[in-house]
Coordinates of C-alpha atoms in Angstrom, one line a residue:
Chain Z
M1 CA -59.7 -10.9 11.4
P2 CA -57.9 -11.9 7.6
N3 CA -56.0 -14.4 9.5
S4 CA -59.0 -16.2 11.0
D5 CA -58.2 -14.3 14.4
I6 CA -61.2 -12.4 16.8
V7 CA -59.8 -9.7 18.1
Q8 CA -62.3 -7.4 20.7
T9 CA -61.6 -3.5 19.8
G10 CA -63.2 -0.5 22.3
S11 CA -64.1 -0.3 25.8
F12 CA -67.1 -0.3 28.7
S13 CA -65.1 2.1 29.5
L14 CA -66.7 6.1 29.5
R15 CA -62.9 6.9 28.4
G16 CA -62.7 4.5 25.5
A17 CA -59.5 2.2 24.9
P18 CA -56.0 3.0 25.1
G19 CA -53.5 2.1 21.8
F20 CA -54.7 2.3 18.1
D21 CA -58.0 3.4 17.8
L22 CA -59.4 0.2 16.8
T23 CA -63.2 0.4 16.8
H24 CA -63.0 3.7 14.4
L25 CA -60.5 1.8 12.0
F26 CA -63.7 -0.7 11.3
V27 CA -65.5 2.0 11.9
C28 CA -66.2 3.1 7.5
S29 CA -63.8 0.1 6.5
E30 CA -66.5 -1.1 4.6
G31 CA -65.6 -4.7 5.2
T32 CA -61.8 -3.6 3.8
L33 CA -60.2 -4.7 6.8
G34 CA -61.9 -8.1 8.5
I35 CA -65.5 -9.5 9.7
I36 CA -67.5 -7.6 12.3
T37 CA -68.7 -10.3 14.4
K38 CA -70.8 -8.1 17.0
I39 CA -71.4 -5.3 18.3
M40 CA -72.1 -3.6 20.9
L41 CA -74.2 -0.3 21.2
K42 CA -74.1 2.8 22.7
L43 CA -79.0 3.7 23.5
I44 CA -79.6 7.4 24.3
Y45 CA -83.4 7.8 25.7
P46 CA -85.9 9.0 23.3
P47 CA -87.2 13.3 23.0
K48 CA -89.9 13.7 25.3
M49 CA -91.1 16.4 23.0
I50 CA -90.6 16.5 19.0
K51 CA -92.6 19.4 17.0
T52 CA -92.6 19.0 13.0
M53 CA -91.8 21.9 10.4
L54 CA -92.4 22.9 7.1
V55 CA -90.8 25.6 5.2
M56 CA -91.7 26.7 2.6
F57 CA -89.4 28.8 -0.2
D58 CA -89.5 30.7 -3.5
E59 CA -86.5 30.6 -3.8
I60 CA -83.6 27.1 -3.2
E61 CA -81.2 30.3 -2.1
A62 CA -83.0 30.9 0.9
A63 CA -83.3 27.8 2.3
G64 CA -79.7 27.0 1.8
I65 CA -79.5 30.3 3.5
A66 CA -81.5 29.2 5.9
V67 CA -80.5 26.1 7.0
A68 CA -76.9 27.8 7.3
S69 CA -78.2 30.5 9.6
I70 CA -80.3 27.9 11.8
I71 CA -76.9 26.3 12.5
E72 CA -75.2 29.6 13.3
N73 CA -77.9 30.1 15.6
K74 CA -77.3 27.6 17.8
V75 CA -80.2 25.7 16.6
I76 CA -79.4 21.7 15.5
P77 CA -83.0 19.4 14.6
S78 CA -82.7 16.8 14.1
T79 CA -84.2 16.6 11.3
M80 CA -83.9 19.6 8.7
E81 CA -84.5 17.5 5.1
L82 CA -84.5 19.8 1.6
L83 CA -86.6 19.3 -1.1
D84 CA -86.5 20.9 -4.0
K85 CA -88.8 21.0 -6.7
V86 CA -88.8 18.2 -8.8
S87 CA -88.7 16.5 -5.2
I88 CA -92.5 18.1 -4.2
N89 CA -93.4 17.6 -7.6
A90 CA -92.9 13.9 -8.1
I91 CA -94.1 13.7 -4.9
E92 CA -97.6 15.2 -5.5
D93 CA -97.5 13.4 -8.7
F94 CA -97.7 10.0 -6.7
N95 CA -98.2 10.1 -3.6
K96 CA -101.1 13.6 -3.1
V97 CA -99.7 14.9 0.4
G98 CA -100.7 17.8 -0.7
L99 CA -97.3 20.4 -1.3
P100 CA -97.5 23.7 -2.9
R101 CA -96.6 22.4 -6.6
D102 CA -95.1 26.4 -7.8
I103 CA -92.7 26.4 -4.7
E104 CA -88.9 25.4 -5.9
A105 CA -88.2 24.3 -2.0
L106 CA -89.2 22.9 1.8
L107 CA -87.6 22.2 3.8
L108 CA -88.7 19.4 6.7
I109 CA -87.6 20.4 10.2
E110 CA -88.1 19.1 13.5
V111 CA -87.0 20.1 16.5
D112 CA -86.5 18.0 19.5
G113 CA -85.7 17.3 23.0
E114 CA -87.1 18.9 26.8
P115 CA -90.4 20.3 25.8
E116 CA -89.2 23.8 26.8
D117 CA -85.7 23.7 24.8
V118 CA -87.9 22.5 21.9
E119 CA -90.1 25.6 22.2
K120 CA -87.0 27.9 21.6
S121 CA -86.1 25.9 19.3
A122 CA -89.2 26.3 16.6
K123 CA -89.4 30.1 17.3
I124 CA -85.9 30.1 16.6
V125 CA -86.3 28.2 13.2
E126 CA -89.8 30.1 12.9
E127 CA -88.1 33.8 12.6
V128 CA -84.8 32.6 11.0
C129 CA -86.5 31.2 7.9
S130 CA -88.8 33.8 8.1
K131 CA -86.0 35.9 7.7
A132 CA -84.6 34.0 4.9
G133 CA -87.6 34.6 2.5
A134 CA -89.5 31.2 3.3
R135 CA -92.8 32.1 2.5
S136 CA -95.2 30.1 4.6
I137 CA -94.7 27.7 8.3
E138 CA -96.9 25.3 8.7
V139 CA -96.3 23.4 12.2
A140 CA -97.6 19.8 12.9
K141 CA -100.7 19.8 14.5
N142 CA -100.9 16.5 16.1
E143 CA -99.1 12.4 15.5
S144 CA -101.1 11.8 12.3
E145 CA -99.5 15.2 10.7
R146 CA -96.0 14.7 11.3
N147 CA -96.7 10.7 9.6
R148 CA -97.9 12.8 6.6
L149 CA -95.5 15.0 6.1
M150 CA -92.2 12.3 7.4
Q151 CA -94.1 9.9 4.7
A152 CA -93.9 12.1 1.7
R153 CA -90.2 12.5 2.2
R154 CA -89.5 8.6 2.8
S155 CA -91.4 8.2 -0.8
L156 CA -88.6 10.4 -2.5
F157 CA -86.9 8.2 -3.2
P158 CA -89.5 5.4 -4.7
V159 CA -92.0 8.2 -6.3
L160 CA -87.9 10.4 -7.7
A161 CA -86.8 7.3 -10.0
R162 CA -90.5 6.5 -11.1
L163 CA -89.6 9.8 -13.5
R164 CA -87.1 8.3 -15.9
P165 CA -85.5 4.6 -16.0
T166 CA -81.8 5.0 -13.9
A167 CA -81.6 7.2 -10.8
I168 CA -78.2 8.0 -9.6
T169 CA -78.1 9.2 -6.0
E170 CA -74.6 11.3 -5.3
D171 CA -73.2 11.6 -1.4
A172 CA -71.1 15.3 -1.9
T173 CA -71.5 16.7 1.9
V174 CA -70.0 19.2 2.5
P175 CA -69.3 21.9 5.7
R176 CA -73.3 23.1 6.8
S177 CA -71.7 26.3 6.1
K178 CA -71.9 25.6 2.8
V179 CA -74.4 24.5 1.6
P180 CA -76.5 27.7 0.1
L181 CA -72.3 26.8 -2.4
M182 CA -73.4 23.4 -3.1
I183 CA -77.2 24.6 -4.1
K184 CA -76.3 26.8 -5.4
R185 CA -73.6 24.5 -7.9
I186 CA -75.6 21.5 -8.1
H187 CA -78.3 24.4 -9.8
E188 CA -75.3 25.8 -12.1
I189 CA -73.6 22.2 -13.2
K190 CA -78.0 21.5 -13.7
E191 CA -78.4 23.9 -15.7
R192 CA -75.1 23.5 -18.1
Y193 CA -75.1 20.3 -19.4
N194 CA -79.0 20.1 -19.7
L195 CA -79.8 17.2 -16.8
L196 CA -81.9 16.3 -14.5
I197 CA -81.1 16.5 -10.6
D198 CA -82.6 16.6 -7.6
S199 CA -81.2 18.1 -4.8
C200 CA -82.6 16.9 -2.0
G201 CA -80.5 15.7 0.7
H202 CA -80.0 15.9 4.9
V203 CA -78.9 19.3 4.9
G204 CA -78.7 20.1 8.9
D205 CA -75.5 17.7 8.4
G206 CA -74.6 19.7 5.1
N207 CA -74.9 15.7 2.9
M208 CA -76.8 17.0 0.1
H209 CA -78.3 13.8 -2.1
P210 CA -78.4 14.9 -6.0
I211 CA -80.0 12.1 -8.2
L212 CA -79.4 13.0 -10.8
L213 CA -82.6 10.5 -13.2
T214 CA -80.9 9.7 -16.4
D215 CA -81.3 6.3 -18.8
K216 CA -77.9 4.3 -19.2
R217 CA -79.1 2.9 -22.9
D218 CA -78.3 6.4 -23.5
K219 CA -74.1 6.4 -23.9
V220 CA -74.6 10.8 -24.6
E221 CA -76.5 11.9 -21.6
M222 CA -74.0 9.6 -19.5
E223 CA -71.1 10.5 -20.4
K224 CA -72.6 13.9 -19.5
V225 CA -73.7 12.6 -16.0
E226 CA -70.5 11.9 -15.4
K227 CA -69.1 15.2 -15.9
A228 CA -72.2 16.4 -14.2
V229 CA -71.1 14.2 -11.4
S230 CA -66.9 14.5 -11.3
E231 CA -67.7 18.2 -11.8
I232 CA -69.5 18.2 -8.4
F233 CA -67.7 16.3 -5.7
D234 CA -64.4 18.8 -7.0
Y235 CA -66.8 21.7 -5.8
C236 CA -67.6 19.9 -2.6
I237 CA -63.8 18.2 -1.9
E238 CA -63.2 22.0 -2.9
L239 CA -65.1 23.8 0.1
G240 CA -64.1 21.6 2.5
G241 CA -66.5 18.4 1.6
T242 CA -66.0 15.2 1.3
L243 CA -66.8 12.9 -1.0
T244 CA -69.8 10.9 1.2
G245 CA -72.2 11.1 4.3
E246 CA -73.7 8.5 4.9
H247 CA -74.2 5.9 1.2
G248 CA -69.8 5.3 1.6
I249 CA -67.0 4.8 -0.7
G250 CA -67.3 1.8 -2.7
V251 CA -66.1 0.5 -5.8
V252 CA -68.0 3.1 -7.2
K253 CA -66.1 6.5 -5.8
A254 CA -62.8 4.3 -5.2
K255 CA -61.0 6.6 -7.8
F256 CA -62.1 10.5 -7.0
M257 CA -60.3 9.0 -3.6
E258 CA -57.3 10.7 -4.7
R259 CA -58.5 14.2 -4.8
E260 CA -60.2 14.2 -1.0
F261 CA -57.1 12.2 0.3
K262 CA -53.7 13.0 -2.0
K263 CA -51.6 10.6 -2.7
E264 CA -49.8 10.9 0.4
G265 CA -53.5 9.8 2.3
M266 CA -53.8 7.2 -0.1
K267 CA -50.7 5.5 0.5
F268 CA -51.4 5.2 4.8
F269 CA -54.6 3.9 3.5
S270 CA -52.8 1.2 1.8
D271 CA -50.3 0.8 3.8
I272 CA -52.6 -0.4 6.4
K273 CA -54.9 -2.6 4.5
K274 CA -51.9 -4.0 3.3
S275 CA -50.8 -4.9 6.9
I276 CA -54.4 -6.3 8.3
D277 CA -54.9 -7.6 5.4
P278 CA -51.2 -9.1 3.0
Q279 CA -53.5 -11.1 0.9
N280 CA -56.1 -8.5 -0.4
I281 CA -59.0 -10.9 0.4
M282 CA -61.7 -8.7 2.5
N283 CA -63.8 -7.0 -0.3
P284 CA -60.6 -6.1 -2.6
N285 CA -61.3 -3.1 -4.9
K286 CA -63.1 -0.8 -2.6
I287 CA -62.1 2.1 -0.7
I288 CA -58.5 1.9 -2.3
K289 CA -59.1 1.7 -5.7
T290 CA -56.3 -1.8 -7.2
K291 CA -58.1 -2.2 -10.7
D292 CA -60.8 -0.6 -13.6
I293 CA -64.1 -2.5 -12.6
K294 CA -66.6 -0.9 -15.1
V295 CA -69.9 -0.2 -13.1
D296 CA -73.3 -0.7 -14.2
Y297 CA -76.3 1.4 -12.6
V298 CA -79.4 -0.6 -11.5
Chain G
M1 CA -45.2 10.3 8.7
P2 CA -42.1 8.2 9.0
N3 CA -41.5 8.3 5.5
S4 CA -41.3 12.3 5.7
D5 CA -45.5 12.9 4.1
I6 CA -48.3 14.6 5.1
V7 CA -51.3 13.1 5.3
Q8 CA -54.7 15.6 5.8
T9 CA -57.2 13.3 8.1
G10 CA -60.6 13.9 8.7
S11 CA -62.8 17.2 7.2
F12 CA -64.0 19.9 7.6
S13 CA -67.7 18.2 7.3
L14 CA -70.1 16.8 10.6
R15 CA -70.2 13.4 8.6
G16 CA -66.4 12.8 9.2
A17 CA -64.2 11.1 6.1
P18 CA -64.5 8.2 4.7
G19 CA -62.0 5.3 4.3
F20 CA -60.1 4.4 7.2
D21 CA -60.5 6.8 9.4
L22 CA -56.5 7.6 10.1
T23 CA -58.1 11.1 12.6
H24 CA -58.6 8.7 16.2
L25 CA -55.4 6.3 14.1
F26 CA -53.9 9.3 15.4
V27 CA -55.4 9.4 18.6
C28 CA -54.0 8.2 21.7
S29 CA -51.7 6.3 18.9
E30 CA -48.6 8.9 22.2
G31 CA -46.4 9.7 19.2
T32 CA -46.3 6.1 17.2
L33 CA -47.3 5.9 14.3
G34 CA -46.2 9.9 13.7
I35 CA -45.8 14.1 14.0
I36 CA -49.7 16.2 14.5
T37 CA -47.3 18.8 12.8
K38 CA -51.7 20.8 12.7
I39 CA -54.7 20.0 14.9
M40 CA -58.2 21.8 14.4
L41 CA -60.3 21.6 17.0
K42 CA -64.6 22.4 17.7
L43 CA -65.3 24.0 20.0
I44 CA -67.9 24.9 21.8
Y45 CA -70.0 27.4 23.9
P46 CA -69.8 27.4 26.4
P47 CA -71.9 26.6 29.5
K48 CA -74.3 30.2 30.7
M49 CA -74.5 28.8 34.0
I50 CA -72.5 26.3 36.4
K51 CA -73.5 24.7 40.0
T52 CA -71.0 23.5 42.5
M53 CA -71.5 21.0 45.6
L54 CA -69.4 19.9 47.8
V55 CA -71.1 16.5 49.3
M56 CA -70.1 14.8 52.3
F57 CA -70.2 11.1 53.6
D58 CA -69.0 9.0 56.6
E59 CA -68.9 6.0 54.5
I60 CA -66.8 5.9 50.5
E61 CA -68.7 3.2 49.1
A62 CA -72.5 5.1 50.3
A63 CA -69.7 7.7 47.4
G64 CA -69.4 5.2 44.6
I65 CA -73.1 4.9 44.7
A66 CA -74.6 8.2 44.7
V67 CA -71.8 7.4 41.5
A68 CA -73.9 5.0 39.4
S69 CA -76.6 6.5 41.0
I70 CA -76.1 10.3 39.6
I71 CA -75.6 8.8 35.6
E72 CA -78.6 6.0 36.4
N73 CA -81.1 9.4 37.2
K74 CA -79.3 11.2 33.9
V75 CA -77.1 14.2 34.9
I76 CA -74.2 13.9 33.6
P77 CA -72.1 16.0 35.5
S78 CA -69.4 18.3 34.3
T79 CA -67.6 17.9 37.0
M80 CA -67.3 15.1 39.3
E81 CA -64.2 14.8 42.2
L82 CA -63.5 11.9 44.8
L83 CA -61.9 12.5 47.9
D84 CA -61.0 10.7 49.7
K85 CA -60.2 10.5 53.4
V86 CA -56.4 10.9 52.8
S87 CA -56.9 13.5 50.3
I88 CA -59.5 15.4 52.5
N89 CA -57.2 15.6 55.0
A90 CA -53.5 16.2 52.8
I91 CA -55.4 19.5 52.3
E92 CA -55.7 20.2 55.0
D93 CA -53.4 19.9 56.0
F94 CA -51.1 22.2 53.8
N95 CA -54.1 24.3 52.9
K96 CA -56.9 24.8 55.0
V97 CA -60.0 24.8 52.5
G98 CA -62.2 24.6 56.4
L99 CA -63.1 21.2 54.9
P100 CA -63.9 18.6 57.7
R101 CA -62.1 15.6 58.6
D102 CA -63.3 13.0 60.4
I103 CA -65.6 12.4 56.9
E104 CA -64.1 9.6 55.0
A105 CA -64.7 10.9 51.5
L106 CA -66.3 14.7 48.9
L107 CA -67.3 14.1 46.2
L108 CA -66.6 17.6 44.2
I109 CA -70.1 17.5 41.3
E110 CA -70.7 20.3 38.7
V111 CA -73.8 20.6 36.6
D112 CA -74.2 23.2 34.3
G113 CA -75.6 23.6 31.0
E114 CA -79.6 26.0 30.9
P115 CA -80.1 27.0 34.4
E116 CA -83.8 25.9 33.8
D117 CA -81.5 22.4 33.3
V118 CA -79.1 23.0 36.2
E119 CA -81.8 23.3 38.4
K120 CA -83.1 20.5 37.4
S121 CA -80.2 18.5 37.9
A122 CA -79.0 20.0 40.4
K123 CA -82.2 18.9 42.7
I124 CA -81.1 15.0 41.3
V125 CA -78.0 15.3 42.8
E126 CA -78.6 16.8 46.3
E127 CA -81.9 14.0 46.2
V128 CA -79.7 11.0 44.9
C129 CA -76.9 11.4 47.2
S130 CA -79.3 11.8 50.5
K131 CA -81.3 9.0 49.4
A132 CA -76.7 7.7 49.4
G133 CA -76.1 8.4 52.1
A134 CA -74.1 11.6 52.4
R135 CA -74.3 12.9 55.8
S136 CA -74.3 16.9 54.2
I137 CA -74.4 18.8 50.8
E138 CA -73.4 21.9 50.7
V139 CA -73.5 24.3 47.6
A140 CA -71.3 26.9 46.5
K141 CA -72.9 30.7 46.8
N142 CA -70.8 32.3 44.8
E143 CA -67.4 32.5 42.1
S144 CA -64.9 33.0 44.8
E145 CA -66.1 29.5 47.5
R146 CA -66.5 28.2 44.0
N147 CA -63.3 29.1 43.3
R148 CA -62.2 28.0 46.9
L149 CA -63.5 24.3 45.9
M150 CA -61.8 23.8 42.7
Q151 CA -58.0 24.9 44.1
A152 CA -58.7 22.5 46.7
R153 CA -58.6 19.7 44.2
R154 CA -56.1 21.4 42.4
S155 CA -54.1 21.4 44.8
L156 CA -54.5 17.3 45.6
F157 CA -51.0 15.7 43.6
P158 CA -49.0 18.2 44.7
V159 CA -50.3 18.4 49.0
L160 CA -50.5 13.7 48.7
A161 CA -46.8 14.5 47.0
R162 CA -45.4 15.8 50.5
L163 CA -46.3 12.6 52.0
R164 CA -44.5 10.4 51.2
P165 CA -41.2 10.2 49.6
T166 CA -42.1 9.0 46.3
A167 CA -45.9 9.2 44.5
I168 CA -46.5 7.0 41.9
T169 CA -50.5 7.8 39.9
E170 CA -52.4 5.0 37.9
D171 CA -55.1 5.8 36.1
A172 CA -57.8 2.2 36.2
T173 CA -61.0 3.6 34.0
V174 CA -63.5 1.9 34.5
P175 CA -67.8 1.4 33.3
R176 CA -69.6 4.5 35.5
S177 CA -72.2 1.7 37.0
K178 CA -68.8 -0.5 38.8
V179 CA -67.4 3.3 40.7
P180 CA -68.4 1.5 43.8
L181 CA -66.9 -1.5 43.5
M182 CA -63.1 -0.5 42.2
I183 CA -63.5 2.2 45.6
K184 CA -64.4 -1.1 47.8
R185 CA -61.3 -3.4 45.9
I186 CA -58.6 -0.9 45.8
H187 CA -59.1 -0.1 49.9
E188 CA -58.6 -4.4 49.7
I189 CA -55.6 -4.1 48.3
K190 CA -54.4 -1.6 49.8
E191 CA -55.2 -2.8 53.5
R192 CA -54.0 -6.3 52.0
Y193 CA -50.4 -5.2 51.3
N194 CA -50.6 -2.3 54.3
L195 CA -49.8 0.6 52.5
L196 CA -50.6 4.4 51.6
I197 CA -52.8 4.5 48.7
D198 CA -55.1 7.1 47.8
S199 CA -58.9 6.6 46.4
C200 CA -59.5 9.9 44.8
G201 CA -60.8 10.3 40.6
H202 CA -62.8 11.8 37.9
V203 CA -65.6 9.2 38.9
G204 CA -68.3 10.8 37.0
D205 CA -66.3 9.8 34.3
G206 CA -65.4 6.1 36.0
N207 CA -61.8 7.6 35.6
M208 CA -60.0 6.7 39.4
H209 CA -55.9 7.7 40.2
P210 CA -55.2 5.9 42.2
I211 CA -52.8 7.7 44.5
L212 CA -50.0 5.2 45.2
L213 CA -47.6 6.7 47.7
T214 CA -44.1 4.9 49.3
D215 CA -41.0 5.0 48.8
K216 CA -39.0 3.6 46.0
R217 CA -35.5 3.2 47.9
D218 CA -37.4 0.7 49.8
K219 CA -37.3 -2.4 47.8
V220 CA -39.7 -4.1 50.7
E221 CA -42.5 -2.1 50.2
M222 CA -42.1 -1.4 45.5
E223 CA -42.0 -5.4 46.1
K224 CA -45.3 -4.7 47.4
V225 CA -46.4 -1.2 44.9
E226 CA -45.9 -3.4 41.9
K227 CA -48.2 -6.5 43.1
A228 CA -51.2 -4.0 43.7
V229 CA -50.9 -1.5 40.9
S230 CA -50.5 -5.6 39.1
E231 CA -54.1 -6.2 41.2
I232 CA -55.7 -2.8 40.4
F233 CA -55.0 -3.2 36.9
D234 CA -56.4 -7.0 36.5
Y235 CA -59.6 -6.1 37.9
C236 CA -59.7 -3.2 36.4
I237 CA -59.7 -4.3 32.5
E238 CA -62.5 -7.4 34.7
L239 CA -64.6 -4.9 35.5
G240 CA -63.9 -4.3 31.9
G241 CA -62.6 -0.7 32.0
T242 CA -59.1 0.4 30.5
L243 CA -54.9 0.9 30.9
T244 CA -55.8 5.0 30.8
G245 CA -58.6 7.1 31.2
E246 CA -55.9 10.2 29.5
H247 CA -52.3 10.0 31.5
G248 CA -51.6 6.8 27.9
I249 CA -50.2 4.0 27.7
G250 CA -46.4 4.7 27.2
V251 CA -43.6 2.6 28.1
V252 CA -45.5 2.3 31.7
K253 CA -48.2 0.2 31.2
A254 CA -47.0 -1.2 27.7
K255 CA -46.3 -4.4 29.7
F256 CA -50.2 -4.4 30.7
M257 CA -51.3 -4.1 27.2
E258 CA -51.9 -7.8 25.7
R259 CA -54.1 -7.6 29.7
E260 CA -56.6 -6.0 27.6
F261 CA -56.1 -6.4 24.1
K262 CA -54.9 -10.4 24.4
K263 CA -52.8 -12.2 22.1
E264 CA -55.0 -10.8 18.2
G265 CA -55.1 -7.9 19.4
M266 CA -51.2 -6.9 20.4
K267 CA -51.2 -8.0 16.9
F268 CA -53.3 -6.1 14.9
F269 CA -51.2 -3.2 17.0
S270 CA -47.8 -4.1 15.6
D271 CA -49.2 -4.9 11.9
I272 CA -50.4 -1.5 12.2
K273 CA -47.1 0.4 14.1
K274 CA -45.2 -1.8 11.4
S275 CA -46.8 -0.7 7.6
I276 CA -47.1 3.2 9.0
D277 CA -42.9 2.8 11.4
P278 CA -41.6 -0.1 9.1
Q279 CA -37.9 1.2 10.9
N280 CA -39.6 1.8 14.8
I281 CA -38.2 5.1 14.6
M282 CA -41.0 6.6 16.0
N283 CA -42.0 6.6 20.1
P284 CA -40.2 2.7 20.2
N285 CA -41.4 0.8 22.7
K286 CA -44.1 3.3 23.7
I287 CA -47.5 1.4 23.9
I288 CA -46.5 -2.0 22.4
K289 CA -43.9 -3.3 24.4
T290 CA -41.2 -4.6 22.3
K291 CA -37.9 -4.6 25.3
D292 CA -37.6 -4.3 29.2
I293 CA -37.4 -0.9 30.1
K294 CA -35.7 0.0 33.6
V295 CA -38.8 2.5 35.1
D296 CA -37.9 4.8 37.8
Y297 CA -40.1 6.2 38.9
V298 CA -39.7 10.5 39.9

């Protein structure tokens, strides 16, 4: 703690600890309340079987509809990654995985668990994707084929970063049923501002990663980038979404926090911050904006 | 909020909301931070199949070992209720469900889910219980048999309350692997103080419910009861457990909170409380003890 106390939070019991939930208060606090010195994690068993599928679409909206329908059909894939045309071509340019360059989007889907459940879920995924208008569905036949597909996804950020001098990865996360709407809006924003925006994402969690490919030295384009980002987050919040799925708020998005939490929520945040860290020595200016900081993109 | 603000916490997105986790801060705060005006809950589908089993034991320790082994074998029953001899006889005295009066303990176990998984899990439960020394295992053949067994469990508190003028239900919760040790210690405390203590509990969650059956007008016995309760919680915390599994802390257990959270944790609690409710108008004296209150048991 900022006063040098060591506090143990949580409980080894399944029912958790009573009183204020200090564990969850620290998770996502991004170092603004104190320093985590020790973490106990619960381990889960690895799945007995994994099935990896690659689903090709001629229209990105169809991929979005497939995502929402898979969830509606009670299948929870362990992986559901969306790659759009920008991503697919960047991967092919630098990695030559063998993805078709003429499709508009693909979903990389994995289901895992007990073998019977996996087969059942995979069948539902195939049916739902066909119905949503998938062009074709490929199933990885073995571990090495699976690795090739997953490797393609993992290489995405480095290959995109080669397209333009500056890559700004956003992290707008919406309810899963709203993924099709969010995809559509990102596309519309991209056209309107004439920007290069890649629409990938962990769409199975509603976690979109619009990656804005730009050049920070180009002041005119950077102004459009900032407007585009702002519009993406406005719409994300309108859809019941949130500013971040996994990257956090930090300094860069602190200015947007009030849009999600309103004045009342921000007062709550700063009351807690002040009570735990009255001297504001723990990661000041993160999450709760206290002064303007000029952000330099890498 | 105490200042009359309305704050919305959490997010509709699967990834949750950024910043301090206000939702979890309110859960279990027992009204000490503010009043919850609206709750959105996630619904889950009801299970396709439920299997209810009644497992009889000649020794209560064997039942505890069965509980720990079931969990070790990766089966998570949706219900796992322990009833000891006091419970069984009280139920039979007033309800005549047909439980054998000469056993020392029984476990009421339910597994639910997809039919194949239920059959698999039920088989593991039967094997593990036999190995732990169960005398016999009965499986409910239909819905009405299931209702009869569940009804017996539900009637437990009212029938126990008829045995003595005052019933004090405690809520000590331990890691599931420590259930056998906790059962043993409650038994030992009961013998040593010569008290009537029923050892039932939702043991599948490690949530023990020692019920102390006494008479609040008997000052000598009440002193022993308080010592027994204090020892139960000391041991519970020693085992990595917690003061409450579901009943909460309130006024009665506020005096034990420092045993679980130490001075440093209590400072954290009261800093948060003061920052959100500086005038201490929200359920004062609950969770955080600020003055001595005489508790009158019903």
